[in-house]
Each structure stands twice: as C-alpha cells, then as structure tokens.
Short mmCIF file of C-alpha atoms in Angstrom, two decimals:
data_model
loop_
_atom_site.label_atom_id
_atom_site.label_comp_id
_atom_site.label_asym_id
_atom_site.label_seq_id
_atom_site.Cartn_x
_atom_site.Cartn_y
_atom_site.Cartn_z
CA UNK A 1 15.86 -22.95 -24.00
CA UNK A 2 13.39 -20.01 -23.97
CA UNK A 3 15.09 -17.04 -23.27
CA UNK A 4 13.33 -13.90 -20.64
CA UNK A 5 14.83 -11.01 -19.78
CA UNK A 6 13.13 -9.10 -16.94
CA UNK A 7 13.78 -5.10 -16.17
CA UNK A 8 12.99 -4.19 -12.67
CA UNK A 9 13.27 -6.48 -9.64
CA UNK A 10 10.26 -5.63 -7.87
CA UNK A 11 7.68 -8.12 -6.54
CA UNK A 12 6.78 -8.11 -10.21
CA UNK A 13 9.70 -9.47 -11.45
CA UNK A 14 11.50 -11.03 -8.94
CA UNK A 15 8.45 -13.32 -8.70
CA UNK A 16 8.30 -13.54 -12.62
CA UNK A 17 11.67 -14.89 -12.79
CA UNK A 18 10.97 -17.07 -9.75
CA UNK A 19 8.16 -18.55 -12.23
CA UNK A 20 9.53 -18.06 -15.18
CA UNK A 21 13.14 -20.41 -14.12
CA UNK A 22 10.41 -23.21 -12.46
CA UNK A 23 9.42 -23.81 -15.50
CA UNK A 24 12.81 -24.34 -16.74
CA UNK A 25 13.02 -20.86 -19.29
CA UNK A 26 16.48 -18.83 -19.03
CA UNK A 27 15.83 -15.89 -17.03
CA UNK A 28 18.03 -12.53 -16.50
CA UNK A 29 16.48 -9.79 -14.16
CA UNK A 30 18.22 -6.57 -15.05
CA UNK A 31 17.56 -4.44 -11.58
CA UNK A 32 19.56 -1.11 -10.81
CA UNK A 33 18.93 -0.63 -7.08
CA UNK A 34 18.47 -4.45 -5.14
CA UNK A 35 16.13 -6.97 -5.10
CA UNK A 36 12.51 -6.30 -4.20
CA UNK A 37 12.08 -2.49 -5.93
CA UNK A 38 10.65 0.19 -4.43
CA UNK A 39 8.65 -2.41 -2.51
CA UNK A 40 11.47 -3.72 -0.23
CA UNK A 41 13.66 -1.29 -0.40
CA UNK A 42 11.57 2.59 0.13
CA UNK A 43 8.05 1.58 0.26
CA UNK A 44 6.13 -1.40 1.95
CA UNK A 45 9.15 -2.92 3.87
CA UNK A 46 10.30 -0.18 5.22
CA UNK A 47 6.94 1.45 5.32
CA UNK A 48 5.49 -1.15 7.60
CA UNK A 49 8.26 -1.66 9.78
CA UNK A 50 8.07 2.27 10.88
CA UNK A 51 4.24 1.64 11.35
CA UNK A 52 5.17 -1.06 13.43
CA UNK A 53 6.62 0.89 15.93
CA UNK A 54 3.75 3.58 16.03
CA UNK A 55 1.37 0.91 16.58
CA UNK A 56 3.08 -0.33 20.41
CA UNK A 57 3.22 3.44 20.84
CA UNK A 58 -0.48 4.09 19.66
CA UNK A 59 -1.19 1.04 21.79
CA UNK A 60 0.18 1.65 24.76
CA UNK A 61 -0.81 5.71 24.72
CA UNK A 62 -4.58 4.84 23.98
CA UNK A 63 -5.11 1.89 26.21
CA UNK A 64 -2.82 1.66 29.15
CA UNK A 65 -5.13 3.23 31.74
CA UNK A 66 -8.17 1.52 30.75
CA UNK A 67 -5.91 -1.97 30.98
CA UNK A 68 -4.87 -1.39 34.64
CA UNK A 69 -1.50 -1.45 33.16
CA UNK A 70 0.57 0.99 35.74
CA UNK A 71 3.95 2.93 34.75
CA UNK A 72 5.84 4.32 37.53
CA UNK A 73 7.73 7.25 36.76
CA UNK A 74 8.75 10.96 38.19
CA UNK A 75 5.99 12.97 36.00
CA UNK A 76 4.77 15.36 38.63
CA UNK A 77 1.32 14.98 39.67
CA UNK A 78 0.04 18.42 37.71
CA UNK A 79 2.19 16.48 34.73
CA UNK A 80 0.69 12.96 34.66
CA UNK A 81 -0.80 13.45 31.21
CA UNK A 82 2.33 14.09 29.94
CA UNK A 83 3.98 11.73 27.74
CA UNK A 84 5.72 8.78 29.64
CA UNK A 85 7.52 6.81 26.74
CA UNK A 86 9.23 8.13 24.21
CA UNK A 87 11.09 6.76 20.44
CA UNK A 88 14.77 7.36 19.06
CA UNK A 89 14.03 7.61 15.80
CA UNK A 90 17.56 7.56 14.05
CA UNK A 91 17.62 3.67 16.16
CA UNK A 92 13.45 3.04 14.84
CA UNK A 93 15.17 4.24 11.07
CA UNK A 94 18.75 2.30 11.36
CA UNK A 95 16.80 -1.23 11.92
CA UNK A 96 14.07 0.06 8.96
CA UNK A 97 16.98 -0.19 6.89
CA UNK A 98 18.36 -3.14 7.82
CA UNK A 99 15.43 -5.01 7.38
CA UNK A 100 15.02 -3.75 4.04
CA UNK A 101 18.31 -4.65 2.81
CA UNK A 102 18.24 -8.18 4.57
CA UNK A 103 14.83 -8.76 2.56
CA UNK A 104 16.41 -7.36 -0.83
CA UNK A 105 19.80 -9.92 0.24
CA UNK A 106 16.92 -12.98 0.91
CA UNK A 107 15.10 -12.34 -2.68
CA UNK A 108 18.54 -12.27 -4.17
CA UNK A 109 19.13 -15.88 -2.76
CA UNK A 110 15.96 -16.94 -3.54
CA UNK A 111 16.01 -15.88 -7.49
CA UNK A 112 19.80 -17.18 -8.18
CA UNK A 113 19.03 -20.34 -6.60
CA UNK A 114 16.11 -20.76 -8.67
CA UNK A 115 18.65 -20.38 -11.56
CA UNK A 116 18.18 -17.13 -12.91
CA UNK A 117 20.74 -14.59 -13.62
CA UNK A 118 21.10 -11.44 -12.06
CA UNK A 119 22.26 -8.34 -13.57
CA UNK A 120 23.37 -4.97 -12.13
CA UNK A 121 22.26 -1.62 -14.59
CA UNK A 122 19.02 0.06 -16.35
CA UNK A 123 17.48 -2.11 -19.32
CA UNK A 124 15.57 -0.53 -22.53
CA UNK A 125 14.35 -2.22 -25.23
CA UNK A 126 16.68 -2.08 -28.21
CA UNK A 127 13.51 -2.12 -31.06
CA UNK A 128 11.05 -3.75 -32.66
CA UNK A 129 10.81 -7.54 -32.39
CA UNK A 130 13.45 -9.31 -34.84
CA UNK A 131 12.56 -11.65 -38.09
CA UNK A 132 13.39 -14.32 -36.06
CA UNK A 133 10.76 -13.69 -32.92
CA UNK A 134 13.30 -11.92 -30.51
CA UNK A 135 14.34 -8.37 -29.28
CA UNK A 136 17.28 -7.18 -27.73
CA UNK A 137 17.61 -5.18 -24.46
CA UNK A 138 20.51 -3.20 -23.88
CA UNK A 139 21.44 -2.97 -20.14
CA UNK A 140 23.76 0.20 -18.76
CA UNK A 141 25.50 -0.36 -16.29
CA UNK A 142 27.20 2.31 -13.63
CA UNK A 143 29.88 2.67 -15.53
CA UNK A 144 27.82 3.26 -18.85
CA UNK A 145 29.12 0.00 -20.14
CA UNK A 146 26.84 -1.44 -22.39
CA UNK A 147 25.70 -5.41 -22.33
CA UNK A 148 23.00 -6.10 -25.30
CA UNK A 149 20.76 -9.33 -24.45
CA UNK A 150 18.64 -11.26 -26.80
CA UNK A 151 15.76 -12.70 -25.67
CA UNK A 152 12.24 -14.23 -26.53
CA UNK A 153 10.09 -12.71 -23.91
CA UNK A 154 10.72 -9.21 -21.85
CA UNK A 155 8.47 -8.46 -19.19
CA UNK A 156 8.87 -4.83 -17.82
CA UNK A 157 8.74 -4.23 -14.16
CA UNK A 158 10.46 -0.70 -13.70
CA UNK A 159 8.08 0.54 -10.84
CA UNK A 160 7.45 4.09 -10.19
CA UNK A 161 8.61 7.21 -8.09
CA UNK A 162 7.18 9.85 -6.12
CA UNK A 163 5.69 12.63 -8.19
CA UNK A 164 7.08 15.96 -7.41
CA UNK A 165 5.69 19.21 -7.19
CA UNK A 166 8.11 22.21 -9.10
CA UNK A 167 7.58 24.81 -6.05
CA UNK A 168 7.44 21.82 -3.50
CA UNK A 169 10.81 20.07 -4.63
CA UNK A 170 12.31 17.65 -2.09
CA UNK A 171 15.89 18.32 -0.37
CA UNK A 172 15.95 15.28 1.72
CA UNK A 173 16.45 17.07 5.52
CA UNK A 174 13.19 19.45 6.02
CA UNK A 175 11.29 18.59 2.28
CA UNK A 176 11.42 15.25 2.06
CA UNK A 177 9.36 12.34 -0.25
CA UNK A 178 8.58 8.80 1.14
CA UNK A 179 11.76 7.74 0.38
CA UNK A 180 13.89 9.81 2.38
CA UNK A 181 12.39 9.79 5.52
CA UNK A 182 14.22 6.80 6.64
CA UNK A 183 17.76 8.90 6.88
CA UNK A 184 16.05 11.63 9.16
CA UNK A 185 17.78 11.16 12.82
CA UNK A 186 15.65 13.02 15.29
CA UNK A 187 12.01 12.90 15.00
CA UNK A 188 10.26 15.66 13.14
CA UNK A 189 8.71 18.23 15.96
CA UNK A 190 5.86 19.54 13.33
CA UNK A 191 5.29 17.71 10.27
CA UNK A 192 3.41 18.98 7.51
CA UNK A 193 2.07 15.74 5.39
CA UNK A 194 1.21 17.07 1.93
CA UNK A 195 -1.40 14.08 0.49
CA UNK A 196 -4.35 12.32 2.34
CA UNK A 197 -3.59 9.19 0.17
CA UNK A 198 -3.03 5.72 1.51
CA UNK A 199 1.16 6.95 1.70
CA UNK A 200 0.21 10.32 3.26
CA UNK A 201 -2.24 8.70 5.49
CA UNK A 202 -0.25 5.94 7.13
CA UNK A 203 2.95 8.16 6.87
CA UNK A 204 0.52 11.01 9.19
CA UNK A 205 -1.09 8.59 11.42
CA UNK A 206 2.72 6.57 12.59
CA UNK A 207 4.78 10.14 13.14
CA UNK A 208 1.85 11.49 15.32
CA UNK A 209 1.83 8.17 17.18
CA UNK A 210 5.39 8.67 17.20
CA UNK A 211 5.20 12.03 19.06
CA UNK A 212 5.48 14.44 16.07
CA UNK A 213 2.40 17.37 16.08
CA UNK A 214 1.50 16.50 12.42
CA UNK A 215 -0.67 18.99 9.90
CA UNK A 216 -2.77 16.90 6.96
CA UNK A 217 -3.31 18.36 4.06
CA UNK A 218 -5.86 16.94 1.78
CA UNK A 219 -7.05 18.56 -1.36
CA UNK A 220 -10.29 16.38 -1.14
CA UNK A 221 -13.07 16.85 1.55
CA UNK A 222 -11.83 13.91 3.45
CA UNK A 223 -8.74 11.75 4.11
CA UNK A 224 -8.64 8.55 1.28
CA UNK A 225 -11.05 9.73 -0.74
CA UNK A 226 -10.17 6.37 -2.84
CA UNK A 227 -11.26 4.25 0.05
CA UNK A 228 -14.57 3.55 1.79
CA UNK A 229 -16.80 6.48 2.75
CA UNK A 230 -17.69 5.17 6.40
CA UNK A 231 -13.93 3.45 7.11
CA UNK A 232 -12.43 7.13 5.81
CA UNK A 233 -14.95 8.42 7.82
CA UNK A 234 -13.58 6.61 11.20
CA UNK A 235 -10.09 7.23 10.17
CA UNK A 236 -10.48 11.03 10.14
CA UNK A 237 -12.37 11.07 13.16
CA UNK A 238 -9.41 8.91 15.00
CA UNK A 239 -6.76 11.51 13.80
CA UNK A 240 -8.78 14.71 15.06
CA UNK A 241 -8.85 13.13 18.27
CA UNK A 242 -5.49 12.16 18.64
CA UNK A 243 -4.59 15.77 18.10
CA UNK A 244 -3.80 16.00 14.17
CA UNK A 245 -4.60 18.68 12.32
CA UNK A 246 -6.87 17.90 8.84
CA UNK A 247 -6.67 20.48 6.54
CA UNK A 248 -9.64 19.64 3.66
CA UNK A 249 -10.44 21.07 0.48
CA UNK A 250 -6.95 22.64 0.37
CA UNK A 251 -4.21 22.23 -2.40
CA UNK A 252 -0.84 22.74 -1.76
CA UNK A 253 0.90 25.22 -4.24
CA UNK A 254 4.44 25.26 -2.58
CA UNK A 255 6.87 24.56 -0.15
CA UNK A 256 10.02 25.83 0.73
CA UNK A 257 12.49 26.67 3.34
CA UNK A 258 12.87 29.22 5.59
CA UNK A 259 16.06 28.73 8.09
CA UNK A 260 15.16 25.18 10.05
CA UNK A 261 11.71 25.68 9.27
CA UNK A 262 9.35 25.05 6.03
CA UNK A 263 6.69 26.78 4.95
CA UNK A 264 3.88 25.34 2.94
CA UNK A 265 1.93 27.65 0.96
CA UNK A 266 -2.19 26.52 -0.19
CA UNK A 267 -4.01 27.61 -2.83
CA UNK A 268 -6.38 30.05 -1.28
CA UNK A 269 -3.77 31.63 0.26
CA UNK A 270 -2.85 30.50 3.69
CA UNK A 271 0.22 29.53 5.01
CA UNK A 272 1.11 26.21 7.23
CA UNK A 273 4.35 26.22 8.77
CA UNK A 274 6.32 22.89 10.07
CA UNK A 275 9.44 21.89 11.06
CA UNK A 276 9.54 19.65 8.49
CA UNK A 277 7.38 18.32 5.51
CA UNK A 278 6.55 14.84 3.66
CA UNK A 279 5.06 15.47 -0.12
CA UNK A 280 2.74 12.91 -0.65
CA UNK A 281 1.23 13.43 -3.78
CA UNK A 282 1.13 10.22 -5.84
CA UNK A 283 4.00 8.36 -8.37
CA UNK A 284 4.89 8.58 -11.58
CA UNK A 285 5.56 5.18 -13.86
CA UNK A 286 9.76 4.96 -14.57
CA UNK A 287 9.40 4.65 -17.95
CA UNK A 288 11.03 7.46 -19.46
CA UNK A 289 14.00 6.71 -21.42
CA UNK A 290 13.32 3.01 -21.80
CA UNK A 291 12.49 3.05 -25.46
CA UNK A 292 9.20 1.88 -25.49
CA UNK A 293 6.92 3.63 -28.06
CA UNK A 294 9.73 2.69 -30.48
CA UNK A 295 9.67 -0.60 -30.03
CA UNK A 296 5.84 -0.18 -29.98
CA UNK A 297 4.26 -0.46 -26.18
CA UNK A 298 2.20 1.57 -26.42
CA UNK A 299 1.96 3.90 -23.26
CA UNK A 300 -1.18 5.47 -21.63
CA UNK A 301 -1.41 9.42 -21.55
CA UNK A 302 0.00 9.21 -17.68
CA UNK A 303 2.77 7.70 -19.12
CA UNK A 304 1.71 3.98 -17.62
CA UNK A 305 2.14 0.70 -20.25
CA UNK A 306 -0.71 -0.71 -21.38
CA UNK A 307 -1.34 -4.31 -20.79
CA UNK A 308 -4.35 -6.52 -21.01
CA UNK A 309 -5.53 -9.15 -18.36
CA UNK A 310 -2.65 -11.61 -18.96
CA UNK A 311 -0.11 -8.68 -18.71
CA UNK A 312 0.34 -8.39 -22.25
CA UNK A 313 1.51 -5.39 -23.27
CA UNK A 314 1.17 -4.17 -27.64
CA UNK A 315 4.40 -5.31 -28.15
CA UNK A 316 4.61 -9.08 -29.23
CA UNK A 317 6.74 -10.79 -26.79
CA UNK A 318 6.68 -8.11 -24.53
CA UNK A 319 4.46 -8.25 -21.25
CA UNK A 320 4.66 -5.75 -18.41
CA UNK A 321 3.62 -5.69 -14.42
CA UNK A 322 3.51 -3.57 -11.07
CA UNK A 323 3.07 -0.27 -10.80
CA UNK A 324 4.56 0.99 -14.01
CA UNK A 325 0.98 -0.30 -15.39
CA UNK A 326 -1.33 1.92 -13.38
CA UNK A 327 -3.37 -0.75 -12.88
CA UNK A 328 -3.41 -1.40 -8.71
CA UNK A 329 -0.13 -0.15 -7.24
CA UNK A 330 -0.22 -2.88 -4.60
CA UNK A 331 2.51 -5.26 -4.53
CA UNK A 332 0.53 -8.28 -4.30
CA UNK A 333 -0.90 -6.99 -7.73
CA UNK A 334 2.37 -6.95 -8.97
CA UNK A 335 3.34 -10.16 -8.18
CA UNK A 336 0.82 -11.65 -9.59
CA UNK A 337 0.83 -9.56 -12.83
CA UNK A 338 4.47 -10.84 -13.28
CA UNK A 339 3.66 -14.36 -12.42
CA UNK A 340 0.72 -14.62 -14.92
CA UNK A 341 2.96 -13.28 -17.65
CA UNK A 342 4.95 -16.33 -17.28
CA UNK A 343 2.50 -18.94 -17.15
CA UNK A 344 0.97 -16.71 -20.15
CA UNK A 345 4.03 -16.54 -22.49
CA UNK A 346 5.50 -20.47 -21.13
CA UNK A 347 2.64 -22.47 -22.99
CA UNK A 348 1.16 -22.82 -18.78
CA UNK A 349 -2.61 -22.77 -17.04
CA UNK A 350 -3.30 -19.21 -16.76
CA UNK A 351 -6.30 -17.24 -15.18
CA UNK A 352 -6.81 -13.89 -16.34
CA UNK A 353 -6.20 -10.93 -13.67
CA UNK A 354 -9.50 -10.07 -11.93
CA UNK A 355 -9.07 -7.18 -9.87
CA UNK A 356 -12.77 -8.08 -7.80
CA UNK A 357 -11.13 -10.74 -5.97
CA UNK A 358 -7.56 -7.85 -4.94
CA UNK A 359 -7.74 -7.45 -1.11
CA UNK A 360 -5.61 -4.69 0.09
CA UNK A 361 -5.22 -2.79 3.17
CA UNK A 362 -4.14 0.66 3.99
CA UNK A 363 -1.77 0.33 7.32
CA UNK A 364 -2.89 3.30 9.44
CA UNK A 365 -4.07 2.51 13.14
CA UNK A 366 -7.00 0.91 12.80
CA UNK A 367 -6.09 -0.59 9.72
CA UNK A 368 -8.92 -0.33 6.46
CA UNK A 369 -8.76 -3.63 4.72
CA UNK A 370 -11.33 -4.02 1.61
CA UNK A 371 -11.85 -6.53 -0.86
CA UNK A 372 -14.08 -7.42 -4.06
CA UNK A 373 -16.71 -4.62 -4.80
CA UNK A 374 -16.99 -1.29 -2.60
CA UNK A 375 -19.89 0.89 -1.36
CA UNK A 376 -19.12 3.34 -4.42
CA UNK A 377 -20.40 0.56 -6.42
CA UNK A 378 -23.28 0.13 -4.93
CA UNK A 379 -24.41 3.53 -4.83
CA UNK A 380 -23.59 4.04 -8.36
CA UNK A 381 -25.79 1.15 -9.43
CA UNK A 382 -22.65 -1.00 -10.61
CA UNK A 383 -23.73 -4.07 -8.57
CA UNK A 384 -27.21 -5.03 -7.00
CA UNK A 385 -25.95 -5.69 -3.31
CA UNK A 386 -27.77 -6.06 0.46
CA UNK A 387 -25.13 -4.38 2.76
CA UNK A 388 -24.55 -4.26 6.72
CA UNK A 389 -22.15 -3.05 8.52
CA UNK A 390 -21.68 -4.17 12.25
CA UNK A 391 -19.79 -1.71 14.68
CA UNK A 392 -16.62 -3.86 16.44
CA UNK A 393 -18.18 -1.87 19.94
CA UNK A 394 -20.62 -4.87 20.04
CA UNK A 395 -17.93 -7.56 19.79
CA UNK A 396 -16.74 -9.08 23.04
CA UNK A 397 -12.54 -9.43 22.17
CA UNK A 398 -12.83 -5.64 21.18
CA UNK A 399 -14.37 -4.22 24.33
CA UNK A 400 -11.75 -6.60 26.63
CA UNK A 401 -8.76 -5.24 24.48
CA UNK A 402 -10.02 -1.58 24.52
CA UNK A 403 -10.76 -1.59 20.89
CA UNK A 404 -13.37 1.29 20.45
CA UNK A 405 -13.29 2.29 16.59
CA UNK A 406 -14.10 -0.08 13.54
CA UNK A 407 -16.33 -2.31 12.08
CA UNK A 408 -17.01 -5.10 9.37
CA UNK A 409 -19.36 -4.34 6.51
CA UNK A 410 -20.12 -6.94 3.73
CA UNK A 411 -21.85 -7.06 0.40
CA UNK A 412 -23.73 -9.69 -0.99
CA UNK A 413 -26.06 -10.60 -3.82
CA UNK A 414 -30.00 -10.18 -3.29
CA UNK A 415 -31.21 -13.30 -4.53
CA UNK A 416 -28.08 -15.50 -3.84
CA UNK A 417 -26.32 -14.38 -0.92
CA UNK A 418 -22.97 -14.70 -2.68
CA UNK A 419 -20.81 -12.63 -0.85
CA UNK A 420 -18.98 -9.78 -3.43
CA UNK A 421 -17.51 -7.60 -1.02
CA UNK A 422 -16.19 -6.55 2.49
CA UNK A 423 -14.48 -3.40 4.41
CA UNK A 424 -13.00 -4.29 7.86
CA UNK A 425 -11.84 -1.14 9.98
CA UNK A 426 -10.24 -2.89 13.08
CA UNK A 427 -6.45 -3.17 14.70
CA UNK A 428 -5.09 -6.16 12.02
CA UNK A 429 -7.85 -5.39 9.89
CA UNK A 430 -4.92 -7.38 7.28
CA UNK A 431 -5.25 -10.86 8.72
CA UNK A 432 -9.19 -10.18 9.33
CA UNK A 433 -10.19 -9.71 5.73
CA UNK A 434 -8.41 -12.70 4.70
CA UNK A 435 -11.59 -14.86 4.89
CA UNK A 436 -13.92 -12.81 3.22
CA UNK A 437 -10.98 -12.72 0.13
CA UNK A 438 -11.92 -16.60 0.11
CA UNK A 439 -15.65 -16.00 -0.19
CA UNK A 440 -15.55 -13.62 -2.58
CA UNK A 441 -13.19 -15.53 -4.40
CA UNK A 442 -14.85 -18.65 -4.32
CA UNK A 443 -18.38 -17.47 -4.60
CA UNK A 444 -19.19 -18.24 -1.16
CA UNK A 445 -22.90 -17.15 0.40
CA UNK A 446 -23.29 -15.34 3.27
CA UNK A 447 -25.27 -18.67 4.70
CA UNK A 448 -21.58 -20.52 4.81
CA UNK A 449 -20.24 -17.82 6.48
CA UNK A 450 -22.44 -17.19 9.08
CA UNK A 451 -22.63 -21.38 9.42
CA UNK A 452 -18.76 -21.42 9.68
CA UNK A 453 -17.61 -21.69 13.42
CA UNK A 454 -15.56 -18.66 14.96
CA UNK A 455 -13.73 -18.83 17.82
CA UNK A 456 -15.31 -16.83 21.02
CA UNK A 457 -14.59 -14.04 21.93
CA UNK A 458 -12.77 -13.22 19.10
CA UNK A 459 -12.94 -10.22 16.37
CA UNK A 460 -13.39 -12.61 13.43
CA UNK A 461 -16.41 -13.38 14.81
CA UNK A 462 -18.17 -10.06 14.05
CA UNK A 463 -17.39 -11.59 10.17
CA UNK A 464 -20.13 -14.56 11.17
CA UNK A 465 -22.36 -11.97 12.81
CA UNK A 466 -22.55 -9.83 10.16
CA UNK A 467 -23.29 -12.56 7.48
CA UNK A 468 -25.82 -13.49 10.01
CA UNK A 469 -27.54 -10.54 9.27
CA UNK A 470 -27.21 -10.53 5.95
CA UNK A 471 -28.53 -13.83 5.85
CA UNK A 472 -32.43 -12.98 8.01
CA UNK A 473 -32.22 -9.72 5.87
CA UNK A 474 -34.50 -10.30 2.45
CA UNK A 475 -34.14 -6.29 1.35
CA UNK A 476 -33.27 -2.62 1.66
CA UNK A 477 -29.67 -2.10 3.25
CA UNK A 478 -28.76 -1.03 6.62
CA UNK A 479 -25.49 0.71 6.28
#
C-alpha cells in the first residue's frame, strides 16, 4: 500500500488525504492545531461568521426606513438618528468560536472515517529521498517526543501567519492580528485597521457595521488595490459614507501603547490614535524550521515552496499546496492544489491548476466577487476583450430590496463572444458569480448567456442583461 504523509491540515490537506485514502493509499495528516488550518480555525470560518453578523446590522441600519420597517423605542425625538440596535460582542465572538471548533471536530470525522490517520505535532522532512524511493518525516509532538514516518509521497500544507511589523508587534488586548480578535469581549470604540487588503478590508467594513468608529489605513491610493479598479472604487465610496475614515498613500511605521489607548505612528509623520488596533499587513509561509532546502524544495525568495501546476514541488515525491505556495491564498485554491497532488502522484486523471477559471470573493458589504481575467488585463493588453459593466440601480430585485451600490461587468472575446471574465459588486455577490465561473470555465459565449432564462425580478438577471449587451456590441468597450 502506497504510503502519504501530509503536514498541515488545512483545506489543502485535509482534502488531500480525503483523496488520497479514496483511492485506497495509506494516509497520515500530521496537524499541530485542529482540523481545517488557519482556514477553520482563525481565518475564513471564523472570519465569515463575524461578517455575518455585520451584515443584519449593515442591513437593517441602511435599509429599515426606506422598507417601512418601524422600531418602536424611547430614543427621544431630537435622538431618533441615534443608534437603535446594538451587538454583544464577547456573545457574537463565543459562538465564532464554537463554530470553528465544531467545523475542525466535523473534518476530523470526515478524514478518520475515510481511513486516514491522524496525528497530533509539527512534521519536517527528515532528508533527501532514500535509495529505495521514500523519505522520512519526523513529527514533534508537545512533549518533544519524536515519531519518524516513512512514506512514498509528502505533500506539505503548513499554511501561513500574519506578518508582523517590529515597532507594530501584537499583544493580543489593544494590538491585535486577525487571529486574536475573536477573544476581545467588548467591542472596540475606535479601531485603527492597519492594511486595505481583502483581511483589512472585510475586518474594517464588519466592526464599523458593528458600531466601532474605525480608521483605514492603506499605504496604496485606494482600498484593494489587488482587486478591480471600479468594484474598489464602490467599496471605498460605501465606507466614506458610512462614516469610516480612509487614510491613503500612508504607511504605517509603528504602533504602540499608551495606557488603554494605541497610538499608530505613519510615515510622514502623523499620528492616528484608537482604542484599539488590527495589523493587517499580509502572511508569511510557515516554513521555517521544516527542513526543506535540505531535503531539496526549493523555496522562493519570500520564503513560499515552489510547485508547478500539478503541485509538484523540486523534491521527488514531494508535492506541496495552500498558502505556504504563494500561489492564491484562497482556500478553495488550496483544496484543490492538495487534491490534484493526489490524483497526480496515485497513477489518477489529473487537470493541471489553471488559475483563469479561480473565482473568489472578498466578503465586505457589498461583496466583490471576480473570476477568470480582470480589467488590469485588459488594459495592459494581456487579453483582447469587449467589456460592459451594468449598474445593479437598473435591476428591478435591487431597487425593491434597497440595494443602491454594485454592478456586474463581464469580459468576453471580440470575435467569439466566449466569455473570459466577470466582477459582480452586489449583497451575495458569492452565489452571483457562480454562473459566470461555469462560462468561463466551459468556454461559454455571451449569446448562451444572455439566451439562458433568469428568473424576474431577480439580481442574476442583470448577468443575462449584461451579456445582452455584450452580445449587440461588435467593438470599443463601454466600461
């Protein structure tokens, strides 16, 4: 029996050994901290079940009124803007937790009934491959015992962690990283988010929903300068007028703390105070002290492993997934990256990674869901694409549910009318973009779109009028 050890239980190789044991191999996941990573445990799970409650909050503050929904309540007259609903935030963190660990506890059940063997400690790799076409790992457990396991195939799925700054260094109750927010009891009065990233962004946009008075600090000259110009565009524009502050073009040099207040310090000089503040300033790949260059993986200058399309890594026998690649720190990236490992190293059908057909969304409120090429693309020249992008103010189901900001923008071929991208902007922009995934990933035209029926009124239907579009329009762009 072919024998795979897997370090790191993330959705990269929780899913590998859920693969890797269907197809009848012996598989060991050596995981230090539970079932699901990072993912599960301090990032998406968790992450998403916060948002969650910011988005009834965010729902209710922005649309209440113009819904004829009535609260009755004892706010003064003078008062009546004032806030009428409220969040305990040490109850909002207490069930984040306990979703997380019931969803670690689930994968758990899922991988050992699939047959594969579990492990509690950190894994390295004990060498180059053997004479005989295995390696060892050598797993430490909490109690530095050492186990050494032999095996055939290691896939490495160690995740990352949240870069720190050395003047900005996190204490976990008024400097804090993403993954100690979830112990803080009351909600933050002023929080200072440090990072206009996807984590900085969504972490920003659900405390100010929450009720906190949140500063953004972004060292570019907009928030997600990763993601599409016009969606960043409507983002930014949402949090100004919510009442955030967005600091641009500024680069946090410091933070410390000064009694029960912190003090962030920029680089031109100014000073931002907060009650409390969330560095957000990227991850850094776990793979330090895992004796990898020795056993020769061979490791990008950001310290990420190299791997090709089919996760291989320069180590025979060794393959690698998730974010401790640097390829697309998305967990659905992961997953697959693990699961194509398997299939890759098992003898099975395998189809290369193709990051062009990745959809991934960025869980702010509205939501900014893209998929297959991007605008930057286009106006670099990378791809020859017609574009339009249709405002959601001119779709029916948006103006009955109050929905004022967003739109859907596709890309498609000139000559063909294959469709090779799409940005939605839009409350559940995650469930919207799902179709356009299965054009783009199928080589669908903007004619079958447009031909496809919708349900009316409905926001999926600006997806058929916008293919419409595309479909009477022979040139130019209208973006």
């Amino acid at each position: 029996m072919t024998r795979i050890v897997i370090i790191g239980g993330g959705p990269g190789g929780y899913e590998a050994a859920l693969v890797g044991a269907q197809l009848g191999a012996e598989v060991t996941v050596v995981d230090c901290d539970g079932l699901g990573g990072a993912s599960v445990l301090t990032d998406c799970v968790p992450s998403k079940t916060l948002i969650a409650t910011a988005e009834v909050m965010t729902n209710f503050d922005s649309s209440y009124e113009e819904l004829g929904i009535v609260v009755a309540d004892d706010t003064p007259p003078i008062e009546q803007s004032a806030r009428i609903i409220g969040v305990d935030l040490g109850k909002v963190n207490r069930r984040v937790k306990r979703l997380a660990l019931a969803q670690s506890h689930d994968i758990t059940a899922s991988v050992t009934r699939a047959g594969a063997r579990v492990i509690r400690g950190r894994g390295r790799l004990g060498g180059p491959q053997g004479i005989d076409g295995t390696r060892d790992v050598i797993v430490t457990a909490a109690d530095g015992t050492e186990t050494v396991l032999t095996a055939e195939c290691v896939l490495i799925a160690t995740g990352g962690t949240p870069r720190e700054i050395p003047d900005a260094m996190p204490d976990g109750e008024r400097i804090l990283n993403w993954t100690q927010v979830y112990d803080l009891e009351e909600l933050p009065e002023e929080l200072i988010v440090v990072g206009s990233g996807v984590t900085g962004a969504e972490f920003a946009g659900a405390y100010q929903a929450l009720g906190s008075r949140v500063t953004l600090i972004s060292s570019r000259d907009r928030v997600l300068p990763g993601e599409d110009p016009d969606a960043a565009a409507v983002l930014e524009d949402v949090f100004r007028r919510r009442g955030m502050n967005v600091i641009g073009r500024a680069r946090a040099e410091s933070a410390k703390r000064v009694g029960d207040r912190v003090e962030v310090t920029l680089s031109d000089g100014r000073v931002v105070t907060g009650t409390h503040c969330l560095m957000a300033v990227g991850a850094i790949p776990n793979t330090r002290g895992m004796n990898l260059e020795e056993s020769g993986v061979k490791l990008k200058e950001s310290g990420h492993i190299w791997t090709d399309k089919v996760s291989r890594t320069t180590a025979p026998g060794v393959y690698a997934a998730g974010d401790v690649t640097g390829i697309f720190a998305l967990a659905s990236v992961a997953a697959m990256q693990g699961r194509i490992a398997m299939y890759h190293f098992l003898g099975d059908a395998v189809t290369p990674l193709n990051l062009k057909t990745v959809s991934s969304n960025v869980f702010t409120d509205p939501e900014i869901a893209t998929v297959g090429y991007t605008q930057a693309d286009v106006d670099a020249g990378r791809i020859d694409a017609r574009v339009v992008k249709l405002p959601l103010l001119r779709n029916a189901r948006a103006k009955m549910q109050g929905i004022r900001d967003g739109f859907v923008k596709l890309f498609c071929r000139p000559g063909t009318g294959i469709v090779v991208g799409g940005v939605v902007v839009s409350p559940r922009a995650s469930e919207l973009i799902h179709p356009i995934s299965i054009a783009v990933d199928n080589n669908l035209t903007v004619e079958q779109i447009a031909n496809a029926f919708t349900v009316y009124p409905s926001l999926s239907g600006s997806i058929a009028e916008v293919a419409r579009q595309l479909h009477t329009r022979k040139t130019g762009t209208d973006a």
